[in-house]
mmCIF file of C-alpha atoms in Angstrom:
data_model
loop_
_atom_site.group_PDB
_atom_site.id
_atom_site.type_symbol
_atom_site.label_atom_id
_atom_site.label_comp_id
_atom_site.label_asym_id
_atom_site.label_seq_id
_atom_site.Cartn_x
_atom_site.Cartn_y
_atom_site.Cartn_z
ATOM 1 C CA UNK A 1 -14.129 0.985 -40.643
ATOM 2 C CA UNK A 2 -15.330 4.534 -39.358
ATOM 3 C CA UNK A 3 -14.287 7.572 -41.529
ATOM 4 C CA UNK A 4 -14.688 11.232 -41.425
ATOM 5 C CA UNK A 5 -17.717 11.073 -43.964
ATOM 6 C CA UNK A 6 -19.154 7.994 -42.042
ATOM 7 C CA UNK A 7 -19.374 9.986 -38.931
ATOM 8 C CA UNK A 8 -20.754 12.865 -40.775
ATOM 9 C CA UNK A 9 -23.593 10.736 -42.061
ATOM 10 C CA UNK A 10 -24.042 9.463 -38.588
ATOM 11 C CA UNK A 11 -24.339 12.874 -37.139
ATOM 12 C CA UNK A 12 -26.579 14.241 -39.715
ATOM 13 C CA UNK A 13 -28.993 11.099 -39.604
ATOM 14 C CA UNK A 14 -28.750 10.543 -35.771
ATOM 15 C CA UNK A 15 -29.359 13.824 -34.405
ATOM 16 C CA UNK A 16 -30.813 12.687 -31.152
ATOM 17 C CA UNK A 17 -27.973 10.216 -30.195
ATOM 18 C CA UNK A 18 -27.328 10.115 -26.429
ATOM 19 C CA UNK A 19 -24.796 7.710 -26.148
ATOM 20 C CA UNK A 20 -21.671 7.128 -28.689
ATOM 21 C CA UNK A 21 -18.571 4.925 -28.434
ATOM 22 C CA UNK A 22 -15.971 6.159 -30.841
ATOM 23 C CA UNK A 23 -13.057 4.467 -29.023
ATOM 24 C CA UNK A 24 -9.933 3.662 -31.254
ATOM 25 C CA UNK A 25 -11.446 4.820 -34.511
ATOM 26 C CA UNK A 26 -8.226 6.101 -35.788
ATOM 27 C CA UNK A 27 -9.389 6.648 -39.358
ATOM 28 C CA UNK A 28 -11.369 9.781 -38.356
ATOM 29 C CA UNK A 29 -8.888 12.722 -38.644
ATOM 30 C CA UNK A 30 -9.012 15.416 -36.063
ATOM 31 C CA UNK A 31 -11.043 17.604 -38.526
ATOM 32 C CA UNK A 32 -13.700 14.674 -38.692
ATOM 33 C CA UNK A 33 -14.418 15.199 -34.800
ATOM 34 C CA UNK A 34 -15.564 18.820 -35.322
ATOM 35 C CA UNK A 35 -19.075 18.304 -36.113
ATOM 36 C CA UNK A 36 -19.636 16.023 -33.145
ATOM 37 C CA UNK A 37 -20.904 19.199 -31.330
ATOM 38 C CA UNK A 38 -23.991 18.952 -33.219
ATOM 39 C CA UNK A 39 -25.381 16.001 -31.199
ATOM 40 C CA UNK A 40 -26.414 18.294 -28.352
ATOM 41 C CA UNK A 41 -28.368 15.433 -26.515
ATOM 42 C CA UNK A 42 -25.132 13.488 -26.180
ATOM 43 C CA UNK A 43 -24.916 11.971 -22.344
ATOM 44 C CA UNK A 44 -22.174 9.400 -22.718
ATOM 45 C CA UNK A 45 -19.126 9.882 -25.188
ATOM 46 C CA UNK A 46 -15.950 7.967 -25.491
ATOM 47 C CA UNK A 47 -13.058 9.134 -27.677
ATOM 48 C CA UNK A 48 -10.744 6.968 -26.060
ATOM 49 C CA UNK A 49 -7.438 6.721 -28.310
ATOM 50 C CA UNK A 50 -8.797 8.772 -31.368
ATOM 51 C CA UNK A 51 -7.107 11.458 -32.976
ATOM 52 C CA UNK A 52 -9.480 13.987 -31.681
ATOM 53 C CA UNK A 53 -8.124 17.482 -31.105
ATOM 54 C CA UNK A 54 -8.490 20.832 -29.450
ATOM 55 C CA UNK A 55 -10.612 22.619 -32.095
ATOM 56 C CA UNK A 56 -13.378 19.772 -31.986
ATOM 57 C CA UNK A 57 -13.474 19.565 -28.084
ATOM 58 C CA UNK A 58 -13.692 23.247 -27.929
ATOM 59 C CA UNK A 59 -16.798 23.115 -30.336
ATOM 60 C CA UNK A 60 -17.916 20.147 -28.378
ATOM 61 C CA UNK A 61 -17.799 22.187 -25.066
ATOM 62 C CA UNK A 62 -19.814 25.205 -26.506
ATOM 63 C CA UNK A 63 -22.654 23.038 -28.127
ATOM 64 C CA UNK A 64 -23.006 19.919 -25.682
ATOM 65 C CA UNK A 65 -23.965 20.616 -22.091
ATOM 66 C CA UNK A 66 -25.664 17.527 -20.735
ATOM 67 C CA UNK A 67 -22.760 15.266 -20.803
ATOM 68 C CA UNK A 68 -22.347 12.759 -17.791
ATOM 69 C CA UNK A 69 -19.570 10.590 -19.188
ATOM 70 C CA UNK A 70 -16.527 11.524 -21.103
ATOM 71 C CA UNK A 71 -13.482 9.469 -22.132
ATOM 72 C CA UNK A 72 -10.616 11.300 -23.523
ATOM 73 C CA UNK A 73 -7.912 8.535 -22.515
ATOM 74 C CA UNK A 74 -5.106 8.498 -24.597
ATOM 75 C CA UNK A 75 -6.001 11.076 -26.994
ATOM 76 C CA UNK A 76 -2.339 12.319 -27.674
ATOM 77 C CA UNK A 77 -3.505 14.758 -30.110
ATOM 78 C CA UNK A 78 -4.673 17.122 -27.438
ATOM 79 C CA UNK A 79 -2.239 19.987 -27.331
ATOM 80 C CA UNK A 80 -3.592 21.937 -24.346
ATOM 81 C CA UNK A 81 -5.435 20.024 -22.041
ATOM 82 C CA UNK A 82 -5.793 22.393 -19.195
ATOM 83 C CA UNK A 83 -7.844 24.737 -21.368
ATOM 84 C CA UNK A 84 -9.831 21.888 -22.845
ATOM 85 C CA UNK A 85 -10.891 20.645 -19.264
ATOM 86 C CA UNK A 86 -11.587 23.832 -18.146
ATOM 87 C CA UNK A 87 -13.973 24.602 -21.161
ATOM 88 C CA UNK A 88 -15.588 21.006 -21.020
ATOM 89 C CA UNK A 89 -16.067 20.953 -17.176
ATOM 90 C CA UNK A 90 -17.629 24.314 -16.950
ATOM 91 C CA UNK A 91 -20.399 23.503 -19.876
ATOM 92 C CA UNK A 92 -21.190 20.496 -18.236
ATOM 93 C CA UNK A 93 -21.700 20.831 -14.497
ATOM 94 C CA UNK A 94 -23.657 17.405 -14.087
ATOM 95 C CA UNK A 95 -20.399 15.327 -15.367
ATOM 96 C CA UNK A 96 -20.290 12.361 -13.210
ATOM 97 C CA UNK A 97 -17.669 10.315 -15.232
ATOM 98 C CA UNK A 98 -14.329 11.808 -16.582
ATOM 99 C CA UNK A 99 -11.210 9.748 -17.873
ATOM 100 C CA UNK A 100 -8.233 11.849 -18.735
ATOM 101 C CA UNK A 101 -5.645 8.415 -18.691
ATOM 102 C CA UNK A 102 -2.457 9.312 -20.314
ATOM 103 C CA UNK A 103 -3.261 13.118 -20.782
ATOM 104 C CA UNK A 104 0.427 13.881 -20.435
ATOM 105 C CA UNK A 105 0.170 17.740 -20.669
ATOM 106 C CA UNK A 106 -2.803 18.147 -17.986
ATOM 107 C CA UNK A 107 -1.313 20.096 -15.057
ATOM 108 C CA UNK A 108 -2.559 20.945 -11.638
ATOM 109 C CA UNK A 109 -4.391 23.835 -13.232
ATOM 110 C CA UNK A 110 -6.613 21.526 -14.983
ATOM 111 C CA UNK A 111 -7.265 19.400 -11.942
ATOM 112 C CA UNK A 112 -8.242 22.652 -9.989
ATOM 113 C CA UNK A 113 -10.886 23.386 -12.879
ATOM 114 C CA UNK A 114 -12.361 19.745 -12.229
ATOM 115 C CA UNK A 115 -12.527 20.368 -8.664
ATOM 116 C CA UNK A 116 -14.120 23.923 -9.202
ATOM 117 C CA UNK A 117 -16.711 22.766 -11.839
ATOM 118 C CA UNK A 118 -17.721 18.901 -11.021
ATOM 119 C CA UNK A 119 -19.382 18.532 -7.737
ATOM 120 C CA UNK A 120 -21.106 15.453 -8.964
ATOM 121 C CA UNK A 121 -18.103 13.492 -9.868
ATOM 122 C CA UNK A 122 -18.118 9.651 -9.235
ATOM 123 C CA UNK A 123 -15.425 8.198 -11.318
ATOM 124 C CA UNK A 124 -12.064 10.313 -12.328
ATOM 125 C CA UNK A 125 -9.170 8.450 -13.884
ATOM 126 C CA UNK A 126 -5.827 10.682 -13.838
ATOM 127 C CA UNK A 127 -3.738 7.800 -14.572
ATOM 128 C CA UNK A 128 -0.204 8.590 -16.030
ATOM 129 C CA UNK A 129 -1.066 12.237 -16.105
ATOM 130 C CA UNK A 130 2.360 12.833 -15.303
ATOM 131 C CA UNK A 131 2.176 16.746 -15.533
ATOM 132 C CA UNK A 132 0.190 16.978 -12.389
ATOM 133 C CA UNK A 133 2.411 18.052 -9.624
ATOM 134 C CA UNK A 134 0.611 17.865 -6.204
ATOM 135 C CA UNK A 135 2.833 20.457 -4.537
ATOM 136 C CA UNK A 136 2.637 23.483 -4.231
ATOM 137 C CA UNK A 137 -0.653 23.870 -5.703
ATOM 138 C CA UNK A 138 -2.508 20.868 -3.368
ATOM 139 C CA UNK A 139 -4.744 20.423 -6.553
ATOM 140 C CA UNK A 140 -5.492 16.811 -5.387
ATOM 141 C CA UNK A 141 -6.584 17.778 -1.699
ATOM 142 C CA UNK A 142 -8.701 20.240 -3.250
ATOM 143 C CA UNK A 143 -10.219 17.829 -5.822
ATOM 144 C CA UNK A 144 -11.386 15.420 -3.057
ATOM 145 C CA UNK A 145 -12.503 18.000 -0.894
ATOM 146 C CA UNK A 146 -14.630 19.586 -3.461
ATOM 147 C CA UNK A 147 -15.433 16.399 -5.342
ATOM 148 C CA UNK A 148 -16.741 14.471 -2.300
ATOM 149 C CA UNK A 149 -18.980 11.970 -4.053
ATOM 150 C CA UNK A 150 -15.966 10.220 -5.903
ATOM 151 C CA UNK A 151 -16.324 6.411 -5.851
ATOM 152 C CA UNK A 152 -13.452 5.618 -8.224
ATOM 153 C CA UNK A 153 -10.432 7.384 -8.576
ATOM 154 C CA UNK A 154 -6.962 6.666 -10.311
ATOM 155 C CA UNK A 155 -3.867 8.391 -9.480
ATOM 156 C CA UNK A 156 -1.499 5.955 -11.035
ATOM 157 C CA UNK A 157 2.190 6.994 -11.540
ATOM 158 C CA UNK A 158 1.514 10.542 -10.274
ATOM 159 C CA UNK A 159 4.884 10.579 -8.688
ATOM 160 C CA UNK A 160 3.956 13.788 -6.489
ATOM 161 C CA UNK A 161 1.133 12.111 -4.464
ATOM 162 C CA UNK A 162 2.023 12.704 -0.793
ATOM 163 C CA UNK A 163 0.953 11.121 2.435
ATOM 164 C CA UNK A 164 -1.057 14.316 2.886
ATOM 165 C CA UNK A 165 -3.149 13.739 -0.203
ATOM 166 C CA UNK A 166 -3.996 10.026 0.921
ATOM 167 C CA UNK A 167 -5.142 11.797 4.371
ATOM 168 C CA UNK A 168 -7.269 14.196 2.498
ATOM 169 C CA UNK A 169 -8.779 11.210 0.656
ATOM 170 C CA UNK A 170 -9.211 9.425 3.784
ATOM 171 C CA UNK A 171 -11.041 12.408 5.359
ATOM 172 C CA UNK A 172 -13.318 13.413 2.256
ATOM 173 C CA UNK A 173 -14.143 10.412 0.518
ATOM 174 C CA UNK A 174 -14.781 8.121 3.495
ATOM 175 C CA UNK A 175 -18.317 7.659 2.682
ATOM 176 C CA UNK A 176 -18.137 7.071 -0.983
ATOM 177 C CA UNK A 177 -14.765 5.721 -2.210
ATOM 178 C CA UNK A 178 -14.780 1.994 -3.348
ATOM 179 C CA UNK A 179 -11.789 1.999 -5.692
ATOM 180 C CA UNK A 180 -8.370 3.647 -5.568
ATOM 181 C CA UNK A 181 -5.115 3.253 -7.906
ATOM 182 C CA UNK A 182 -2.102 4.567 -6.341
ATOM 183 C CA UNK A 183 0.152 2.213 -8.312
ATOM 184 C CA UNK A 184 3.738 3.690 -8.677
ATOM 185 C CA UNK A 185 3.533 6.544 -6.132
ATOM 186 C CA UNK A 186 6.840 6.752 -4.424
ATOM 187 C CA UNK A 187 5.875 9.155 -1.626
ATOM 188 C CA UNK A 188 3.121 7.223 0.132
ATOM 189 C CA UNK A 189 3.792 4.906 3.197
ATOM 190 C CA UNK A 190 2.437 2.433 5.124
ATOM 191 C CA UNK A 191 1.080 4.895 7.812
ATOM 192 C CA UNK A 192 -1.104 6.892 5.685
ATOM 193 C CA UNK A 193 -2.470 3.768 3.557
ATOM 194 C CA UNK A 194 -3.374 2.335 7.167
ATOM 195 C CA UNK A 195 -5.385 5.527 8.138
ATOM 196 C CA UNK A 196 -7.032 5.400 4.519
ATOM 197 C CA UNK A 197 -8.150 1.764 5.212
ATOM 198 C CA UNK A 198 -9.647 2.581 8.694
ATOM 199 C CA UNK A 199 -11.592 5.518 7.588
ATOM 200 C CA UNK A 200 -12.667 4.314 3.988
ATOM 201 C CA UNK A 201 -14.757 1.242 5.148
ATOM 202 C CA UNK A 202 -16.400 0.889 1.857
ATOM 203 C CA UNK A 203 -13.002 0.716 -0.036
ATOM 204 C CA UNK A 204 -13.225 -2.672 -1.986
ATOM 205 C CA UNK A 205 -9.955 -2.492 -4.027
ATOM 206 C CA UNK A 206 -6.667 -0.604 -3.599
ATOM 207 C CA UNK A 207 -3.752 -0.867 -5.487
ATOM 208 C CA UNK A 208 -0.563 -0.103 -3.983
ATOM 209 C CA UNK A 209 1.951 -2.002 -6.458
ATOM 210 C CA UNK A 210 5.288 -0.533 -6.925
ATOM 211 C CA UNK A 211 5.206 2.058 -4.117
ATOM 212 C CA UNK A 212 8.773 1.643 -3.083
ATOM 213 C CA UNK A 213 8.034 3.399 0.607
ATOM 214 C CA UNK A 214 5.921 0.275 1.469
ATOM 215 C CA UNK A 215 7.597 -2.890 2.014
ATOM 216 C CA UNK A 216 6.123 -6.247 1.390
ATOM 217 C CA UNK A 217 5.952 -7.046 4.858
ATOM 218 C CA UNK A 218 3.858 -3.986 5.383
ATOM 219 C CA UNK A 219 1.649 -4.724 2.535
ATOM 220 C CA UNK A 220 1.010 -8.241 3.858
ATOM 221 C CA UNK A 221 0.213 -6.819 7.099
ATOM 222 C CA UNK A 222 -2.221 -4.340 5.632
ATOM 223 C CA UNK A 223 -4.120 -7.136 3.746
ATOM 224 C CA UNK A 224 -4.153 -9.206 7.066
ATOM 225 C CA UNK A 225 -5.697 -6.479 9.042
ATOM 226 C CA UNK A 226 -8.159 -5.018 6.290
ATOM 227 C CA UNK A 227 -9.782 -7.739 4.919
ATOM 228 C CA UNK A 228 -12.732 -5.928 3.673
ATOM 229 C CA UNK A 229 -10.489 -4.651 0.900
ATOM 230 C CA UNK A 230 -8.559 -6.226 -2.050
ATOM 231 C CA UNK A 231 -5.209 -4.969 -1.766
ATOM 232 C CA UNK A 232 -3.138 -5.368 -4.948
ATOM 233 C CA UNK A 233 0.669 -5.261 -4.203
ATOM 234 C CA UNK A 234 3.490 -6.352 -6.483
ATOM 235 C CA UNK A 235 7.220 -5.824 -5.400
ATOM 236 C CA UNK A 236 10.222 -7.274 -6.518
ATOM 237 C CA UNK A 237 12.565 -8.752 -3.932
ATOM 238 C CA UNK A 238 15.947 -8.765 -5.491
ATOM 239 C CA UNK A 239 17.921 -12.016 -4.851
ATOM 240 C CA UNK A 240 21.509 -11.845 -3.539
ATOM 241 C CA UNK A 241 24.310 -12.217 -5.611
ATOM 242 C CA UNK A 242 26.547 -14.942 -5.945
ATOM 243 C CA UNK A 243 29.385 -12.827 -4.657
ATOM 244 C CA UNK A 244 26.960 -11.895 -1.391
ATOM 245 C CA UNK A 245 25.966 -15.497 -0.957
ATOM 246 C CA UNK A 246 26.486 -17.464 2.438
ATOM 247 C CA UNK A 247 29.492 -19.832 1.646
ATOM 248 C CA UNK A 248 28.411 -23.438 1.052
ATOM 249 C CA UNK A 249 29.482 -26.238 3.016
ATOM 250 C CA UNK A 250 30.661 -28.805 0.363
ATOM 251 C CA UNK A 251 29.730 -31.937 2.689
ATOM 252 C CA UNK A 252 25.906 -30.672 2.128
ATOM 253 C CA UNK A 253 23.978 -32.036 -1.094
ATOM 254 C CA UNK A 254 24.150 -29.400 -3.669
ATOM 255 C CA UNK A 255 20.650 -27.680 -4.630
ATOM 256 C CA UNK A 256 19.936 -26.526 -8.148
ATOM 257 C CA UNK A 257 20.365 -22.408 -8.072
ATOM 258 C CA UNK A 258 17.287 -20.473 -7.478
ATOM 259 C CA UNK A 259 15.837 -19.165 -10.914
ATOM 260 C CA UNK A 260 16.751 -15.750 -11.396
ATOM 261 C CA UNK A 261 13.519 -13.641 -12.178
ATOM 262 C CA UNK A 262 13.830 -10.040 -13.560
ATOM 263 C CA UNK A 263 12.392 -7.211 -11.313
ATOM 264 C CA UNK A 264 9.047 -6.529 -11.989
ATOM 265 C CA UNK A 265 8.885 -3.014 -13.478
ATOM 266 C CA UNK A 266 6.281 -0.652 -13.625
ATOM 267 C CA UNK A 267 5.141 -0.848 -17.180
ATOM 268 C CA UNK A 268 4.187 2.494 -18.896
ATOM 269 C CA UNK A 269 1.102 2.775 -21.208
ATOM 270 C CA UNK A 270 1.353 1.058 -24.501
ATOM 271 C CA UNK A 271 2.113 3.731 -26.977
ATOM 272 C CA UNK A 272 -0.003 3.838 -30.129
ATOM 273 C CA UNK A 273 1.560 2.208 -33.135
ATOM 274 C CA UNK A 274 0.866 5.085 -35.468
ATOM 275 C CA UNK A 275 1.607 7.731 -32.911
#
């Protein structure tokens, strides 16, 4: 089990570390992460599901300026995500991969700072960043316009994604995009997805599950037309209630009733057991 003392010894002994994975090291306190900034040669760092907080990340941004990959997914102790993102991205202009999954207090301000500071970004995960509002800031359009090398993009459960945002993705990322997650976006339509698939010929995976404005028939049509892309689409079709069912002819043989499956709900990210 990694503790504050273990991490400090690692930092003191292995000062030339370039890659460090501390994912789910829940025994390290927020204060225990503050010395991380002394690993100034870090290129790859995962703090996924840890208790890292603002002070340690500001110290990291001050001292570590060569990061290429940073994972802050499910770091629920971060209080001011926008300021953290602004500081880290400004200090690490060569950042290629940034995971902010479930960073609930990230807003359009933070997304605009990513757009401003990260022209070399290849992967960005904003899934379940429910504080991000596409309008009126047009932050997502600004993001894909300025970070036009993105290959993997997750906008899962950002309810404000609009067809105009998807059109901007199609226009700006048509030469690079290979993986796009739009799960749970209520405003996107079959028309903008059709245009996206038409333009992004390198797109290998697209998730449009639980997008209520796209019917299962439209999704099946897209899958048939654009077979270069693996399109994920999970959609519940409610079965008619007994009161609305057609009357049964008593002369016909009786069949067993259809199995009533529960609706497929859009599941939220699993909450941390200890907060």
